[in-house]
Coordinates of C-alpha atoms in Angstrom, one line a residue:
Chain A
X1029 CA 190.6 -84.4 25.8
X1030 CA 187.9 -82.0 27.2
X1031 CA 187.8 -78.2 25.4
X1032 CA 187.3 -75.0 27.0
X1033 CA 184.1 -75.1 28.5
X1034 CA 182.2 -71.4 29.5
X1035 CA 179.4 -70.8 31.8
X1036 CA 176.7 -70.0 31.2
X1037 CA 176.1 -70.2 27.8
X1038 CA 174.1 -66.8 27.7
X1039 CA 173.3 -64.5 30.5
X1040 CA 170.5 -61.8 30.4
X1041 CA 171.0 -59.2 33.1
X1042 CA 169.8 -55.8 34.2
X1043 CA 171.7 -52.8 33.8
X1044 CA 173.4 -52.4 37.3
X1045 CA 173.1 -56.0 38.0
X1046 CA 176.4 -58.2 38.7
X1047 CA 177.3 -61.1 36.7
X1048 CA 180.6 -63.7 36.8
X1049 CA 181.1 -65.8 34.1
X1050 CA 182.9 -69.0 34.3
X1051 CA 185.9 -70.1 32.2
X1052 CA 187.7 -73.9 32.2
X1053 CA 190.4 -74.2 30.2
X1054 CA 191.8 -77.4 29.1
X1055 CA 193.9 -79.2 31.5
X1056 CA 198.1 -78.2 31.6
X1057 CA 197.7 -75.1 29.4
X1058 CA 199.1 -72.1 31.3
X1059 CA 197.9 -69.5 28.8
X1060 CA 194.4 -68.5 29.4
X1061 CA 192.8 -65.4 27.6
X1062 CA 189.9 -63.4 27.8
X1063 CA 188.4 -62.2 24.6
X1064 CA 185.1 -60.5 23.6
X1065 CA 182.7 -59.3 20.4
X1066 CA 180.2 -56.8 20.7
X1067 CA 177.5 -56.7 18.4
X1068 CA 179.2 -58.1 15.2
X1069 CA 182.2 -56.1 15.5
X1070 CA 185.7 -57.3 16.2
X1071 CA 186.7 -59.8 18.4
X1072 CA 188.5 -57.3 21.1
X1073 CA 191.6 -59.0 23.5
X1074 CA 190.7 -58.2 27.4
X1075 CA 193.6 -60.1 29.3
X1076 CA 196.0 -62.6 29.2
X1077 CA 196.8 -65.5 32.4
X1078 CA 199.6 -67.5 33.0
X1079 CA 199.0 -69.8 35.4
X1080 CA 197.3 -67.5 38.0
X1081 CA 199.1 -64.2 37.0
X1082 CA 197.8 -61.4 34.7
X1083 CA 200.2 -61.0 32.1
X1084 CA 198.5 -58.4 30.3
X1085 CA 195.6 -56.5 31.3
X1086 CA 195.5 -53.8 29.0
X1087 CA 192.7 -55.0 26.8
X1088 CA 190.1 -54.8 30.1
X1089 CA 187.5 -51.5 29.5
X1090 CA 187.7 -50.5 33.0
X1091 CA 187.1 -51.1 36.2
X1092 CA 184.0 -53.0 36.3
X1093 CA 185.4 -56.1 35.1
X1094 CA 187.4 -58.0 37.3
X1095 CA 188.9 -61.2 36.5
X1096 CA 190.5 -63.9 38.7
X1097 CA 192.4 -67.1 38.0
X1098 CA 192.8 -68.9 41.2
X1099 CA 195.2 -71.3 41.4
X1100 CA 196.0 -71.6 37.7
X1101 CA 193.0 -73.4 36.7
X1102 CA 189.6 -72.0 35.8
X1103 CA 188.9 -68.2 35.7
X1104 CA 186.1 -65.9 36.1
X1105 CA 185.2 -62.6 35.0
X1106 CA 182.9 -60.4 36.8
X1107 CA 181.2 -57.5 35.8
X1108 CA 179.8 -55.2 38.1
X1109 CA 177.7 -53.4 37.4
X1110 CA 177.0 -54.1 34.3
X1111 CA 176.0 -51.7 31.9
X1112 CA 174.5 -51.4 28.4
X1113 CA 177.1 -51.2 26.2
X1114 CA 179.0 -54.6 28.3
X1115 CA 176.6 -56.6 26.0
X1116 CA 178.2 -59.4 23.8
X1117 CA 180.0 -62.4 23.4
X1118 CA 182.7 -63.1 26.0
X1119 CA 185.4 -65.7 24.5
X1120 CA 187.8 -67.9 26.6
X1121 CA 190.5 -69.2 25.4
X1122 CA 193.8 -71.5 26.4
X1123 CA 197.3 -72.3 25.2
X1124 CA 199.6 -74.8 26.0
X1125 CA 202.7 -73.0 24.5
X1126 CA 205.4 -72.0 27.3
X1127 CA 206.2 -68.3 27.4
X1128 CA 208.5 -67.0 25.9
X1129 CA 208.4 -69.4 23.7
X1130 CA 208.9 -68.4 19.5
X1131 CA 207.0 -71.0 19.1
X1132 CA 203.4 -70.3 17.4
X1133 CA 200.7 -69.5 19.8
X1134 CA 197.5 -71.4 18.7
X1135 CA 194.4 -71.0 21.0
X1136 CA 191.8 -73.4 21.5
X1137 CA 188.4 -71.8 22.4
X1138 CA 185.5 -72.1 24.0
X1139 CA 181.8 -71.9 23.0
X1140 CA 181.2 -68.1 24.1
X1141 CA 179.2 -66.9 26.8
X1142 CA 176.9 -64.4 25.1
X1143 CA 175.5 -61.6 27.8
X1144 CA 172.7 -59.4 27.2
X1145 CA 172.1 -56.3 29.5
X1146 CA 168.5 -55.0 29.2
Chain B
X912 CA 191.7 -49.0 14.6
X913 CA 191.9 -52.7 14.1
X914 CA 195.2 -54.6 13.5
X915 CA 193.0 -57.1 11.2
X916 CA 190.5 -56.1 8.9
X917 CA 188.8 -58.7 7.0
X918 CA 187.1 -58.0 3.2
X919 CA 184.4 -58.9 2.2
X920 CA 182.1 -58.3 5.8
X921 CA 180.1 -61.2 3.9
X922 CA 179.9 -63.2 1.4
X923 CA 177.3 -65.5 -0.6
X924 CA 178.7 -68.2 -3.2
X925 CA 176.8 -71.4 -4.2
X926 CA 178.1 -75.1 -3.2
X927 CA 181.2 -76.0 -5.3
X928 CA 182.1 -72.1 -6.2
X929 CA 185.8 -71.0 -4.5
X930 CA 185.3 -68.2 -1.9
X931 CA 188.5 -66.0 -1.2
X932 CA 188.3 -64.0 1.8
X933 CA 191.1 -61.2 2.6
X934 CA 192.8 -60.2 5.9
X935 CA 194.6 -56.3 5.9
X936 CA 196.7 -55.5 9.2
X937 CA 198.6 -52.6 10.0
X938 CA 201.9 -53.7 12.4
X939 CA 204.5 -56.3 11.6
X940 CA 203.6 -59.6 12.8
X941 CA 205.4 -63.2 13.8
X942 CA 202.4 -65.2 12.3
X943 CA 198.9 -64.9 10.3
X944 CA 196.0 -67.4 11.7
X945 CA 192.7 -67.9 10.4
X946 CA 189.9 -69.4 12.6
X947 CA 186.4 -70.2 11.7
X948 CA 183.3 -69.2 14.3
X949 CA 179.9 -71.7 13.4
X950 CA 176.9 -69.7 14.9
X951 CA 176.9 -70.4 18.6
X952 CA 180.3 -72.6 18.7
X953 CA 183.6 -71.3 19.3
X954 CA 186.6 -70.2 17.2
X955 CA 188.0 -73.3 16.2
X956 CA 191.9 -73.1 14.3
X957 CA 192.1 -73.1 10.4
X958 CA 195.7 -72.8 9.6
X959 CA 198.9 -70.3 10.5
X960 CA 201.1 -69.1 8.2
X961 CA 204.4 -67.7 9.7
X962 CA 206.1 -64.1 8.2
X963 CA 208.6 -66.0 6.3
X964 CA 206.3 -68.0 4.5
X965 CA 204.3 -67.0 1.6
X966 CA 201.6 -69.9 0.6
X967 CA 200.3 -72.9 2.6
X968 CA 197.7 -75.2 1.9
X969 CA 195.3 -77.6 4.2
X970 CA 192.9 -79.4 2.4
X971 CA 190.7 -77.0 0.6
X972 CA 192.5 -74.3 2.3
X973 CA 195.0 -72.0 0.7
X974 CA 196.2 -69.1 2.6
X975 CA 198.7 -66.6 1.1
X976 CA 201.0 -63.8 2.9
X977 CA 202.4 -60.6 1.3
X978 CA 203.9 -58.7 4.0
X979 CA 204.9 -56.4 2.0
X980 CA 201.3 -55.2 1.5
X981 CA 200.6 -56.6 4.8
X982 CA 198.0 -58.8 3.6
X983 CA 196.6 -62.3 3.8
X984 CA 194.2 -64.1 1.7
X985 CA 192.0 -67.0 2.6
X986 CA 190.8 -69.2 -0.2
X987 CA 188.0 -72.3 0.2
X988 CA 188.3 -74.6 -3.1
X989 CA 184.8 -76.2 -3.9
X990 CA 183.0 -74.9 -0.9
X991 CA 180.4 -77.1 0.9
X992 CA 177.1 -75.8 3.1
X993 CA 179.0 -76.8 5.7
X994 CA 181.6 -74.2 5.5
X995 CA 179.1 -71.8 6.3
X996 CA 180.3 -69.7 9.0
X997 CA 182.4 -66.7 10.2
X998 CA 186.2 -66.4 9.1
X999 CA 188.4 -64.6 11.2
X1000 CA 192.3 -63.6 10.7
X1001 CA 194.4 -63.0 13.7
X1002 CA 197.9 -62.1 14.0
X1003 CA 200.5 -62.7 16.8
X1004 CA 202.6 -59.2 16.9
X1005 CA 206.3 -59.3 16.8
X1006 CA 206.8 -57.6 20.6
X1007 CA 209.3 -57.1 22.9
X1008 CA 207.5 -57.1 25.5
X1009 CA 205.2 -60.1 27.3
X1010 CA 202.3 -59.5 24.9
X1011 CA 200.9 -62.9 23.4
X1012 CA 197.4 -62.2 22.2
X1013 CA 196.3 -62.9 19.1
X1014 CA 194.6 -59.4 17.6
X1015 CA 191.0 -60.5 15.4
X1016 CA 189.5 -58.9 12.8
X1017 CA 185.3 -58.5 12.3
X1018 CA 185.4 -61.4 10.2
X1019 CA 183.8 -62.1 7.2
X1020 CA 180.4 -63.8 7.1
X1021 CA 180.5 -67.1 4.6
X1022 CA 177.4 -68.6 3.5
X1023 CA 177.6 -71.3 1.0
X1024 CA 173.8 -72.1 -1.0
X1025 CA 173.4 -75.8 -1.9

């Protein structure tokens, strides 16, 4: 079975510059999440899919970052325009476990797409 | 202020020496999970331990709960150079709502000497 894959790997961008990255979760989980770690701190929730609805948003800085799930398979998040502080690792990760399930919810993750904004 | 706080930030033992990392959190929570983060890979899944348990083991792995203290402790039996890497706890919230995120910690920095 094929993981969570991210692209790219790492992106290095200019302040003010746009930049999507690319999220593929593993095949049948509905449960897709956004995550991300700046400079060695916590690893900080941004939003939670299901299928190809936001289920919770709140974790998203502001408006610069938009992310999409189109038809309930990959997702992308786009910042624009980036800024300084936007630098870090960007974790996907994906769940199989039907909401609202009480069963546990173990993610699977993906390698990290690390951006650096100069 | 973070739900999970792991202690020590980081941590240096020599091959075959325990290391015991600790997890504090703040709210009440359905479950405790640990992941592990090698440098450049992703968070890959350790163990869980629910809130009405109190010790689990996997392989080299003992985790403990005290809810009452809302802690959780994460011990590595005869550690290898391979178990280098960052340690995270995470907890699932109990919520009412739709929430299902897991909330991280900073983690804690392993690194085993051969």
């Amino acid at each position: 079975e094929a993981g969570v894959t991210q692209f790219p790997s790492h992106s290095v961008i200019e302040k003010g510059q746009t930049v999507t990255l690319r999220c593929d979760p593993i095949s049948g989980h509905d449960n897709l999440y956004w995550y991300r770690r700046v400079m060695g701190k916590e690893i900080k929730f941004l939003l939670h899919f299901v299928k190809e609805s936001k289920q919770d948003e709140s974790g998203m800085p502001n408006n610069r970052f938009l992310a999409e799930r189109t038809g309930g398979t990959y997702s992308t998040l786009k910042v624009q325009p980036a800024e300084l502080e936007d630098s870090g690792v960007y974790f996907c990760a994906s769940s199989q476990d039907r909401f609202p399930s009480s069963s546990a919810n173990v993610l699977t993750f993906g390698a990290g797409s690390r951006l650096t904004v100069l | 202020s973070q739900q999970g706080e792991e202690d020590p930030q980081a941590l240096s033992i020599q091959e075959g020496e325990n290391a015991t990392m600790n997890c504090s959190y703040k709210t009440s929570i359905n479950n405790l999970q640990w992941y592990r983060q090698n440098s450049g890979r992703g968070l890959v899944h350790l163990i869980l331990i629910r809130s009405n348990e109190r010790e689990k083991h996997s392989g080299r792995l003992r985790v403990t709960l005290d809810t009452s203290k809302k802690s959780s402790s994460l011990l590595i039996t005869a550690s290898r150079a391979a178990d280098t890497a960052s340690y995270f706890c995470a907890t699932a919230l109990i919520s009412s709502g739709s929430a299902r995120q897991l909330t991280f910690g900073s983690g804690t920095q392993l690194t085993v000497l051969p």
